[in-house]
C-alpha positions as a Markdown table, in Angstrom:
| # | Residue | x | y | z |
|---|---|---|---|---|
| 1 | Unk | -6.6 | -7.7 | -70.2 |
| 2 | Unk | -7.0 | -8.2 | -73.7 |
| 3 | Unk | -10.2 | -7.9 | -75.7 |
| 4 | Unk | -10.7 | -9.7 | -79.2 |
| 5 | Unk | -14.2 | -9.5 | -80.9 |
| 6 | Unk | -14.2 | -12.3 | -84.1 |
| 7 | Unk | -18.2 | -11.3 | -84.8 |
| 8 | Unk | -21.1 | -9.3 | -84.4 |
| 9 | Unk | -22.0 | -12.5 | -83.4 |
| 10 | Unk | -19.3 | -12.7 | -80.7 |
| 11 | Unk | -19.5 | -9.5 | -79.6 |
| 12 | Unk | -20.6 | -10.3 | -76.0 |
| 13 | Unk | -18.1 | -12.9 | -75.5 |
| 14 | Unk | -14.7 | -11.9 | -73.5 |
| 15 | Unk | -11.2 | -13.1 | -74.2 |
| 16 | Unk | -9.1 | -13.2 | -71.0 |
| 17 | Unk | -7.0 | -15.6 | -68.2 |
| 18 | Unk | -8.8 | -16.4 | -65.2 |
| 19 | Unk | -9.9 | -19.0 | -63.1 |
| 20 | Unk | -6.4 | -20.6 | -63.3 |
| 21 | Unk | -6.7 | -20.9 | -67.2 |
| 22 | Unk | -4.5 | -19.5 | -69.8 |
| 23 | Unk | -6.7 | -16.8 | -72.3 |
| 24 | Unk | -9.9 | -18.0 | -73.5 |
| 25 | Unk | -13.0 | -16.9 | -74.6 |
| 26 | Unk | -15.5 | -16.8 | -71.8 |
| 27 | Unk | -19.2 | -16.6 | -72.4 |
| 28 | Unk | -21.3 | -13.8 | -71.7 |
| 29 | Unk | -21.9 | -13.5 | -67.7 |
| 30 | Unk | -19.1 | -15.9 | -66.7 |
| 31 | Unk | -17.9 | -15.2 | -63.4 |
| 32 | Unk | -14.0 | -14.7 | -63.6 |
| 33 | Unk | -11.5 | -14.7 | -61.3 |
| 34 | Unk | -8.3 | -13.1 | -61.1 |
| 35 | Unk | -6.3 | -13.2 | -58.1 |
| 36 | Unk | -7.9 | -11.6 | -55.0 |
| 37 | Unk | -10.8 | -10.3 | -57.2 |
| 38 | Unk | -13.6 | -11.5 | -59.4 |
| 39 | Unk | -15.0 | -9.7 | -62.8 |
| 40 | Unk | -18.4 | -11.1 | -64.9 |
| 41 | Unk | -18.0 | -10.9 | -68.8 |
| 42 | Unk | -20.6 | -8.4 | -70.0 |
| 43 | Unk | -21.0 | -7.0 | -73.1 |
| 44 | Unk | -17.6 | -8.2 | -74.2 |
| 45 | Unk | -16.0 | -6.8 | -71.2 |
| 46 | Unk | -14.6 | -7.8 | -67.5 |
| 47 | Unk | -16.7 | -5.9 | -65.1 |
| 48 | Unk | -15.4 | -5.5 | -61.8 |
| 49 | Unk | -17.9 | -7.1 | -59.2 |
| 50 | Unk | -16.0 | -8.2 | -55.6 |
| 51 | Unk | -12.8 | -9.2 | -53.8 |
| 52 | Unk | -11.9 | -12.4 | -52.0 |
| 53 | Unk | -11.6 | -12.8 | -48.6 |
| 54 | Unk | -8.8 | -14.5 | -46.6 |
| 55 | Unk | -11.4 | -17.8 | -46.6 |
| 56 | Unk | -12.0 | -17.0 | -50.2 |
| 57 | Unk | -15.7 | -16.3 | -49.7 |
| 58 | Unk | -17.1 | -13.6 | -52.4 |
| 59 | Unk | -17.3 | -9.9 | -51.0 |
| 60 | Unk | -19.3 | -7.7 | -53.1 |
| 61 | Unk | -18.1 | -4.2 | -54.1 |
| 62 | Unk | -19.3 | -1.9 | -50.7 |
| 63 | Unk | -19.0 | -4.8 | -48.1 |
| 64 | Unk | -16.6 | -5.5 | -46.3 |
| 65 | Unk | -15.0 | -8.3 | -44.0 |
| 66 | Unk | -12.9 | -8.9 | -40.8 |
| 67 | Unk | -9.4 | -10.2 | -41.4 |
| 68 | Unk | -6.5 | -10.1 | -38.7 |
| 69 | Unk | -7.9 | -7.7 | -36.4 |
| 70 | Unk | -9.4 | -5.4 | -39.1 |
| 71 | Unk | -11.9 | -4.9 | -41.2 |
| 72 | Unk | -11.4 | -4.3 | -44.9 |
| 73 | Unk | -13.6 | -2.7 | -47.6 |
| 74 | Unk | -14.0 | -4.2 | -51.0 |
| 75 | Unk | -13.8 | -0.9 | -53.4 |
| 76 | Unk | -13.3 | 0.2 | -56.8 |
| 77 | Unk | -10.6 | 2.7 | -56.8 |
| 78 | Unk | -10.8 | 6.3 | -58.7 |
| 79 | Unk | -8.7 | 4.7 | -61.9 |
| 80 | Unk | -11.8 | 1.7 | -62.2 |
| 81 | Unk | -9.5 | -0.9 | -60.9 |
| 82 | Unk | -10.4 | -2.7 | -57.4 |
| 83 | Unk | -8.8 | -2.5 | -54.1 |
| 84 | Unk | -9.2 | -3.6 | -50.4 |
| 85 | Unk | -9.4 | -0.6 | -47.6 |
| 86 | Unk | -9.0 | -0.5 | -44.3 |
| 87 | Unk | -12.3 | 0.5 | -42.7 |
| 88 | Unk | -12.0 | 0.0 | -39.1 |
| 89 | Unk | -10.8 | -2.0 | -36.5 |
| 90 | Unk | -12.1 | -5.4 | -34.7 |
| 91 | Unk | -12.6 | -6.1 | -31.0 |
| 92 | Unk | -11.6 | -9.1 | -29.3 |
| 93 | Unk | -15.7 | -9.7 | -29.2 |
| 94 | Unk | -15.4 | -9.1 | -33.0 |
| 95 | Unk | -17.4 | -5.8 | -32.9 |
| 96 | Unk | -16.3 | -3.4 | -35.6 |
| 97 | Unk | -15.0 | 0.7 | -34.5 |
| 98 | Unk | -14.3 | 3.3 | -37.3 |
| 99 | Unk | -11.0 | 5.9 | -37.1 |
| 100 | Unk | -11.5 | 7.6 | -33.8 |
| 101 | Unk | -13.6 | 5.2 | -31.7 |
| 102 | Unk | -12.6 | 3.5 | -28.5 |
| 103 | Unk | -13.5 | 0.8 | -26.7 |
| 104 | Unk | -12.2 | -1.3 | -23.7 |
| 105 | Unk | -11.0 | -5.1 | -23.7 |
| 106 | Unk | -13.5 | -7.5 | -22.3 |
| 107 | Unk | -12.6 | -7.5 | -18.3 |
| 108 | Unk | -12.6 | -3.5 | -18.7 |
| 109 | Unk | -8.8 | -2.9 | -17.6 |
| 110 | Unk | -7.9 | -1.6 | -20.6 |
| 111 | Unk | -9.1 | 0.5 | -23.9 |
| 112 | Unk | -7.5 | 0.9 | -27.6 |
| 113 | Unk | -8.5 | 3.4 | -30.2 |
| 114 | Unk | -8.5 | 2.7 | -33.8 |
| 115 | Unk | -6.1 | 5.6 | -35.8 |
| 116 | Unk | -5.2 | 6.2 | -39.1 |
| 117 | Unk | -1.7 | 5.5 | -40.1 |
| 118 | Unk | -1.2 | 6.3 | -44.1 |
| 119 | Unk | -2.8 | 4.3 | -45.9 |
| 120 | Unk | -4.1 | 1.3 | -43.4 |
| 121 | Unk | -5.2 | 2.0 | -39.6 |
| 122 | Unk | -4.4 | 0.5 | -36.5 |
| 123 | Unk | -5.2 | -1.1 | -33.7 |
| 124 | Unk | -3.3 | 0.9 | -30.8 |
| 125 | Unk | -3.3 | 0.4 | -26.9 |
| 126 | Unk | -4.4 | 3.9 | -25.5 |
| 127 | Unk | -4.9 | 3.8 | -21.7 |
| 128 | Unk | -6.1 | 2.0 | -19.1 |
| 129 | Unk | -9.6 | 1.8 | -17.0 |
| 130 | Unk | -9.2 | 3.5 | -13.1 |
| 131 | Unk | -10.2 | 1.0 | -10.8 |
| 132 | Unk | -13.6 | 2.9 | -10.5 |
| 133 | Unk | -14.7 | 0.9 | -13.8 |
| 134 | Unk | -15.9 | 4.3 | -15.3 |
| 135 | Unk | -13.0 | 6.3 | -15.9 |
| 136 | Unk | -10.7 | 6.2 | -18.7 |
| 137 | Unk | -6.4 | 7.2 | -17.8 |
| 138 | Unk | -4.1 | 7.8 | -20.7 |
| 139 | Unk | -0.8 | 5.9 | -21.0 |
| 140 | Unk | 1.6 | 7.8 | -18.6 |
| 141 | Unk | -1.0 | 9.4 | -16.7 |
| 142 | Unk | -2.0 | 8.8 | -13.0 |
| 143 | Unk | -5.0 | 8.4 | -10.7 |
| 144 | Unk | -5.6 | 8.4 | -7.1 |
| 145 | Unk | -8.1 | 5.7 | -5.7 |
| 146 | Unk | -8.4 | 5.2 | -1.5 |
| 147 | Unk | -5.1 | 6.1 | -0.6 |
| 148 | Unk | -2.5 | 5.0 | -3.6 |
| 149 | Unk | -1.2 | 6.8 | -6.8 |
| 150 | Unk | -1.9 | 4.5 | -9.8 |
| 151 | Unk | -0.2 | 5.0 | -13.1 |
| 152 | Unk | -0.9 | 3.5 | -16.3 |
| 153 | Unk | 1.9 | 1.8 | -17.7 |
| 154 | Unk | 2.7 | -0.5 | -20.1 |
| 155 | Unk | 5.2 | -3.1 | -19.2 |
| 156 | Unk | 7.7 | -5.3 | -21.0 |
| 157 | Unk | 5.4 | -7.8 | -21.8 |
| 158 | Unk | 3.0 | -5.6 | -23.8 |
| 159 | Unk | 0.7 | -5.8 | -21.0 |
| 160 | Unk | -1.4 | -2.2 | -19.9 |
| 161 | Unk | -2.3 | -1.6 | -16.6 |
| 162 | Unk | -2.8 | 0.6 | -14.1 |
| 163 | Unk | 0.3 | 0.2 | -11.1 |
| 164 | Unk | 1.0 | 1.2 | -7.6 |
| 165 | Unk | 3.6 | 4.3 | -7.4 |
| 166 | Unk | 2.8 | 6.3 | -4.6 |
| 167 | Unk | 1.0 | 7.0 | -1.3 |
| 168 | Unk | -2.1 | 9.6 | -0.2 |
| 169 | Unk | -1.8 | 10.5 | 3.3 |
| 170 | Unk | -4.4 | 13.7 | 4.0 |
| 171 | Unk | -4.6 | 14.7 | 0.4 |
| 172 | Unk | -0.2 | 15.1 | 0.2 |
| 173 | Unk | 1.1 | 12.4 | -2.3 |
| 174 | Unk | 4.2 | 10.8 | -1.6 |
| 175 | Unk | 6.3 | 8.7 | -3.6 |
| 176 | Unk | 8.2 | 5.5 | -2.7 |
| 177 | Unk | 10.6 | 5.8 | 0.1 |
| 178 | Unk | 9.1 | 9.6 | 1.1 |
| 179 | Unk | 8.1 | 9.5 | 4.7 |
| 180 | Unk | 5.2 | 11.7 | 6.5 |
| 181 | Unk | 4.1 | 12.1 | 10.6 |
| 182 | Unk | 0.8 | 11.0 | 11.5 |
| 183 | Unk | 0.4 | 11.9 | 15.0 |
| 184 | Unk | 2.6 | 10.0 | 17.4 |
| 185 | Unk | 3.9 | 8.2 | 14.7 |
| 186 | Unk | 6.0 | 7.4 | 11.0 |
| 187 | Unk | 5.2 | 6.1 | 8.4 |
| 188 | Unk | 6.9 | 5.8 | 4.9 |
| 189 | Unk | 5.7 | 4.2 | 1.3 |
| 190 | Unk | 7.0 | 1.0 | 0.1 |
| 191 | Unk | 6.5 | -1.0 | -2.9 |
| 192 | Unk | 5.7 | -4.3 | -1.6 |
| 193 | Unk | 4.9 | -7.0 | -4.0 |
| 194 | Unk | 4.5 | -5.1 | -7.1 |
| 195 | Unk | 2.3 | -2.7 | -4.7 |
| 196 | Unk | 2.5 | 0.6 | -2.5 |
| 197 | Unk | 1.9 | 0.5 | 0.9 |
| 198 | Unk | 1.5 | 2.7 | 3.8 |
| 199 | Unk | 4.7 | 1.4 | 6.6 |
| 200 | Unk | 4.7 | 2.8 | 10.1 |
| 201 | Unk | 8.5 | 2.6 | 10.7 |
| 202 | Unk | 9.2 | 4.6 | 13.7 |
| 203 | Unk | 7.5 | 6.9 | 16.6 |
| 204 | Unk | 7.9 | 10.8 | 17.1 |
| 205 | Unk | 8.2 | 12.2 | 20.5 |
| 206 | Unk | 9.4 | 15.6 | 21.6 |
| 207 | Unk | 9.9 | 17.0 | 18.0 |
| 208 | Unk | 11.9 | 13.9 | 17.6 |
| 209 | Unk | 12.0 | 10.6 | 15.1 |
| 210 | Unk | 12.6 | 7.5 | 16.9 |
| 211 | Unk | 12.8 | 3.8 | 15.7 |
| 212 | Unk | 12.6 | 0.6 | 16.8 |
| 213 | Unk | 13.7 | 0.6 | 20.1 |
| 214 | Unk | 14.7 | 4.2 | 20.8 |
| 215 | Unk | 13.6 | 5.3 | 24.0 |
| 216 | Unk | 13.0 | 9.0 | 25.1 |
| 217 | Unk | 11.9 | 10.6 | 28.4 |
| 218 | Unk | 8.5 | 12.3 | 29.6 |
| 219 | Unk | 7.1 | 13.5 | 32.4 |
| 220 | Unk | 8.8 | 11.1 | 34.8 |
| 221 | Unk | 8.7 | 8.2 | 32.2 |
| 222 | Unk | 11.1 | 6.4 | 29.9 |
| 223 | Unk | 9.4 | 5.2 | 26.8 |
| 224 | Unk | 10.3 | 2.8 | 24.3 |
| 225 | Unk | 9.2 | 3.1 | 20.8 |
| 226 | Unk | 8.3 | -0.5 | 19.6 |
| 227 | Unk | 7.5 | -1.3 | 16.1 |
| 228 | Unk | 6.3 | -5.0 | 15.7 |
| 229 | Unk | 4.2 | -6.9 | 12.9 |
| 230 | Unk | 0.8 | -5.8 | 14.0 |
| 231 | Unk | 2.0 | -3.8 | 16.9 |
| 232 | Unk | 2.9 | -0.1 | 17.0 |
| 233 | Unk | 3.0 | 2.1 | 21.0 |
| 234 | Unk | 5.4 | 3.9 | 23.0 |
| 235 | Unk | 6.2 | 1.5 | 25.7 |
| 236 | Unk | 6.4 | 3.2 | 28.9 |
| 237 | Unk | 9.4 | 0.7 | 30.1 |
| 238 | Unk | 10.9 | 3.2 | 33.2 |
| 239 | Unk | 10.9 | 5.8 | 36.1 |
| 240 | Unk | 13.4 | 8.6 | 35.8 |
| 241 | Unk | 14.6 | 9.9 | 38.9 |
| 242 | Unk | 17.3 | 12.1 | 39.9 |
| 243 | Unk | 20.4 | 10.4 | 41.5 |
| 244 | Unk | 23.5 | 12.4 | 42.6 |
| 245 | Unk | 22.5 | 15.2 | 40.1 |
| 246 | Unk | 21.9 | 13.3 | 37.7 |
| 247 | Unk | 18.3 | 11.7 | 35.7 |
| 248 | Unk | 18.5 | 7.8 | 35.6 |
| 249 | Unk | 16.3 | 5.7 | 34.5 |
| 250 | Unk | 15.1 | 2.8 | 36.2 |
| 251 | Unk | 13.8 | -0.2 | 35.2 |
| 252 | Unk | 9.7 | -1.5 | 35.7 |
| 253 | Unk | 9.9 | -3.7 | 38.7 |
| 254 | Unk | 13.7 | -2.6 | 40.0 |
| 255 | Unk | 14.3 | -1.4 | 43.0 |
| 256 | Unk | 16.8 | 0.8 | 45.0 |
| 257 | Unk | 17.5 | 2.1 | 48.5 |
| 258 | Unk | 17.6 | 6.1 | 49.4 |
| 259 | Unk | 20.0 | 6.6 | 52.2 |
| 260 | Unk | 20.4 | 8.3 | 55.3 |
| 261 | Unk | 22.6 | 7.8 | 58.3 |
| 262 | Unk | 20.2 | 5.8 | 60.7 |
| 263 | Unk | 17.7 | 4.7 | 57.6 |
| 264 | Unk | 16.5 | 3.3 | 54.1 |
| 265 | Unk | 13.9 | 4.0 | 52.0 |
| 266 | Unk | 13.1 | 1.5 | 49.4 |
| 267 | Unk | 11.1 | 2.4 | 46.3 |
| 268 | Unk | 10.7 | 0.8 | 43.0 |
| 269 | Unk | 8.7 | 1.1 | 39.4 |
| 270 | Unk | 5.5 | 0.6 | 38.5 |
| 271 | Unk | 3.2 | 0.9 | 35.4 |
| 272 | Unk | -0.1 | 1.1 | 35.0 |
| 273 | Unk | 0.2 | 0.6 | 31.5 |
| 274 | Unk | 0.1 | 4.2 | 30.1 |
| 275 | Unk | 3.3 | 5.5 | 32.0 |
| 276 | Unk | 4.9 | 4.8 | 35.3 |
| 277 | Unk | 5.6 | 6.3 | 38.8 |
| 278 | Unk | 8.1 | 5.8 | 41.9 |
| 279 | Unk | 6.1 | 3.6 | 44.6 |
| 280 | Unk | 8.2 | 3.3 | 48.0 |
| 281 | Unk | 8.1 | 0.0 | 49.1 |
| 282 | Unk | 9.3 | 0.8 | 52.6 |
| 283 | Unk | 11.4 | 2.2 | 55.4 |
| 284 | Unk | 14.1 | 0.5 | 56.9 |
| 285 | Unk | 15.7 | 1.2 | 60.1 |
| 286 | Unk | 19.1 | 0.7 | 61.0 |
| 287 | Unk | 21.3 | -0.1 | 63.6 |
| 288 | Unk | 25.0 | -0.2 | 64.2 |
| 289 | Unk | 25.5 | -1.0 | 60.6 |
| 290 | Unk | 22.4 | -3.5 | 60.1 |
| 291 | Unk | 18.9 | -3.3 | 58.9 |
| 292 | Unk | 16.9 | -3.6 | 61.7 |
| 293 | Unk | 13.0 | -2.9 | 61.2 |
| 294 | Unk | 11.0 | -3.2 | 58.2 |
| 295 | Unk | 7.9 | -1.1 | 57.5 |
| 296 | Unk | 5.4 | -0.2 | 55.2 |
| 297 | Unk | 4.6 | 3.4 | 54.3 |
| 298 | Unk | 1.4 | 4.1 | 56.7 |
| 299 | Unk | 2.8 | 2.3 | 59.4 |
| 300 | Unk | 4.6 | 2.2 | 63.0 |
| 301 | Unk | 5.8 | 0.0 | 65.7 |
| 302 | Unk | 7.3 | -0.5 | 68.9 |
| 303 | Unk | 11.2 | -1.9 | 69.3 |
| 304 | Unk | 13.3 | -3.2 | 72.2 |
| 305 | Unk | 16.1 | -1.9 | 71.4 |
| 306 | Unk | 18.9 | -4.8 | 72.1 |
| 307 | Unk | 20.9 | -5.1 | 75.2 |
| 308 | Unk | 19.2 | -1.9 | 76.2 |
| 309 | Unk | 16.3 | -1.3 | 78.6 |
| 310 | Unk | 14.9 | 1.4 | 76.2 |
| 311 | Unk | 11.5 | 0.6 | 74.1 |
| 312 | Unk | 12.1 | 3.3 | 71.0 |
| 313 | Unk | 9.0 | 4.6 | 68.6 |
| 314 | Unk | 9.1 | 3.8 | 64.7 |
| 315 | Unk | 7.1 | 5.2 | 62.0 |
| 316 | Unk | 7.1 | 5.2 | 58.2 |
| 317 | Unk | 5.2 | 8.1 | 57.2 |
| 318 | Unk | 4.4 | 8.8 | 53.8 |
| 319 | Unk | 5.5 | 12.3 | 51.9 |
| 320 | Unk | 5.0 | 13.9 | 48.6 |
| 321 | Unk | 8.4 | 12.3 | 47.5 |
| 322 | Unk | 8.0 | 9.0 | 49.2 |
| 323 | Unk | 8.2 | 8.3 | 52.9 |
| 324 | Unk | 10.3 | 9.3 | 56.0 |
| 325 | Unk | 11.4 | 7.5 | 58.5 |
| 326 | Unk | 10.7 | 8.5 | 62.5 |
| 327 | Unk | 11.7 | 7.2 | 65.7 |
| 328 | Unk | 10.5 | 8.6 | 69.1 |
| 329 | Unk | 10.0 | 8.1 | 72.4 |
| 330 | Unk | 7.3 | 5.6 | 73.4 |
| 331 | Unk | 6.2 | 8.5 | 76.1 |
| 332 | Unk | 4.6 | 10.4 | 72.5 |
| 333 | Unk | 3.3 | 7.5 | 71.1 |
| 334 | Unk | -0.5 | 9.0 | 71.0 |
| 335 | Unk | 0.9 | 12.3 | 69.1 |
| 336 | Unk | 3.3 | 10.6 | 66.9 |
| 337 | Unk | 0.9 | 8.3 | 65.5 |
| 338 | Unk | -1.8 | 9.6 | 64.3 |
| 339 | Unk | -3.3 | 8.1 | 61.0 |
| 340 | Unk | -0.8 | 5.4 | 61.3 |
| 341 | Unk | -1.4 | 1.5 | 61.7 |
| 342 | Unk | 0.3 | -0.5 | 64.3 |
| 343 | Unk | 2.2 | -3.4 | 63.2 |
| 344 | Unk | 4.6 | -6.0 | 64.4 |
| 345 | Unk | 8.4 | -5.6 | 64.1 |
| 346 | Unk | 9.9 | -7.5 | 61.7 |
| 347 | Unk | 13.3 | -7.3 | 59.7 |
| 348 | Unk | 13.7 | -7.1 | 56.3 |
């Protein structure tokens, strides 16, 4: 700036560039302006009165306006020559915060704080808001909410928000892929669609994990563990009995023969839905080779034997194991049939 005075009568005029003019003489209490900032001529000197804004409106000295994100203060610096300042940061609602406030975005998922960096300040990302609404979780940090581990992360895209790592089962986190008992069964956390959930994948029984499929014994029952969409039980799918020393399972609704030299008794496996048990079907006597005479447990009858001149006594008489199978003479019919039902031969 360059001041020429030609008069006492000139004294209040200012010589000077401005306005997009080369160096002139401009009357006292023009308004000039150079670049970003405007001065008035007074008393033959530029006096420093405001800054432009990024819409070139006039800001006086100590306001300020918003510009990118920010807001800026008009000011004259400490060596009389003016400046813009950061002041504070700007909202997506266009509210104003100073160095040190926070505030959230607009759907409350996230908040920023506004922090000095040298000579400007910044707008920065600092955490996100727990799913309660009313709590605030640093970057990196977790939060548990009904059941799941959340973490606040940022991802690739720039976008901050609280994600799914982890399971709560009884107050014991577990991570992805960790697995934990919950009475008769197991379950394990997966990350299913960018979220953690709580998998049953398998029964225990007997101190044991079992899977799909995998049966185990108990009290007399084979059990299935069956893990379907929707579905998780132990499947009580067999009776385990003993057969020539040996425990083998049979089947719901099979049915086999115990032997002896004159007789058969046949039993088979029901359920009642909760486990199963041996039911004997019947006793069957034999003759010369052949099955002769079928009868339920509970019941008797009287045979001709063939080609014989001999009536014989037959009961099937019900034990703790099953039933037995009697034959007697007709002669002790009375004694040998008490709580037993008559009923006609027939073969099986």
């Amino acid at each position: 700036m360059e001041l020429i005075l030609e008069s006492s009568a000139d004294i209040c005029r200012c010589w000077t560039s401005g306005n997009g003019k080369p160096a002139q003489w401009w009357q006292e209490g023009s308004i000039i302006t150079r670049g970003k900032f405007f001065y008035e001529c007074s008393r033959g000197q530029l006096a420093p009165r405001g800054c432009f804004s990024a819409d070139e409106k006039k800001v006086q000295i100590g306001q300020t306006f918003q510009q990118d994100g920010y807001e800026f203060l008009c000011s004259l610096g400490a060596d009389g020559y003016l400046e813009f300042k950061y002041s504070g940061c700007i909202s997506q609602e266009g509210k104003t915060y100073g160095v040190g406030q926070t505030w959230a975005d607009p759907k409350n998922t996230y908040y920023f704080k506004c922090k000095e960096d040298g000579q400007v300040v910044k707008k920065v990302a600092e955490g996100c808001i727990a799913h309660d609404k009313q709590r605030r979780v640093p970057l990196g940090e977790t939060d548990d909410f009904q059941g799941y581990t959340y973490k606040c992360q940022e991802k690739s895209n720039g976008v901050i928000q609280m994600c799914s790592v982890g399971c709560i089962h009884e107050g014991v986190r577990y991570a992805v892929g960790q697995q934990w008992q919950d009475g008769d069964y197991l379950y394990y956390c997966k990350t299913q669609g960018g979220k953690c959930t709580k998998q049953c994948i398998g029964c225990y029984a007997n101190g044991d994990k079992l899977f799909d499929g995998q049966r185990y014994k108990k009290d007399g029952t084979t059990f299935q563990c069956e893990i379907r969409r929707g579905i998780r039980r132990h499947r009580a799918v067999g009776c385990v009995i003993s057969e020539n020393g040996k425990e083998v399972n049979k089947v719901i609704g099979c049915r086999w023969y115990l032997h002896s030299q004159d007789s058969k008794i046949e039993q088979t496996c029901e359920t009642n839905g909760q486990a199963t048990k041996v039911v004997t079907v019947g006793c069957i006597f034999r003759q010369d080779g052949f099955d002769r005479i079928f009868l339920e447990p509970g019941r008797y009858t009287i045979w001709n034997l063939p080609k014989q001149q001999k009536a014989i006594g037959i009961a099937c008489r019900e034990t703790s194991t099953g039933a037995d199978l009697e034959t007697f003479n007709v002669e002790q019919l009375e004694s040998r049939t008490v709580g037993l039902k008559y009923d006609t031969p027939r073969g099986k």
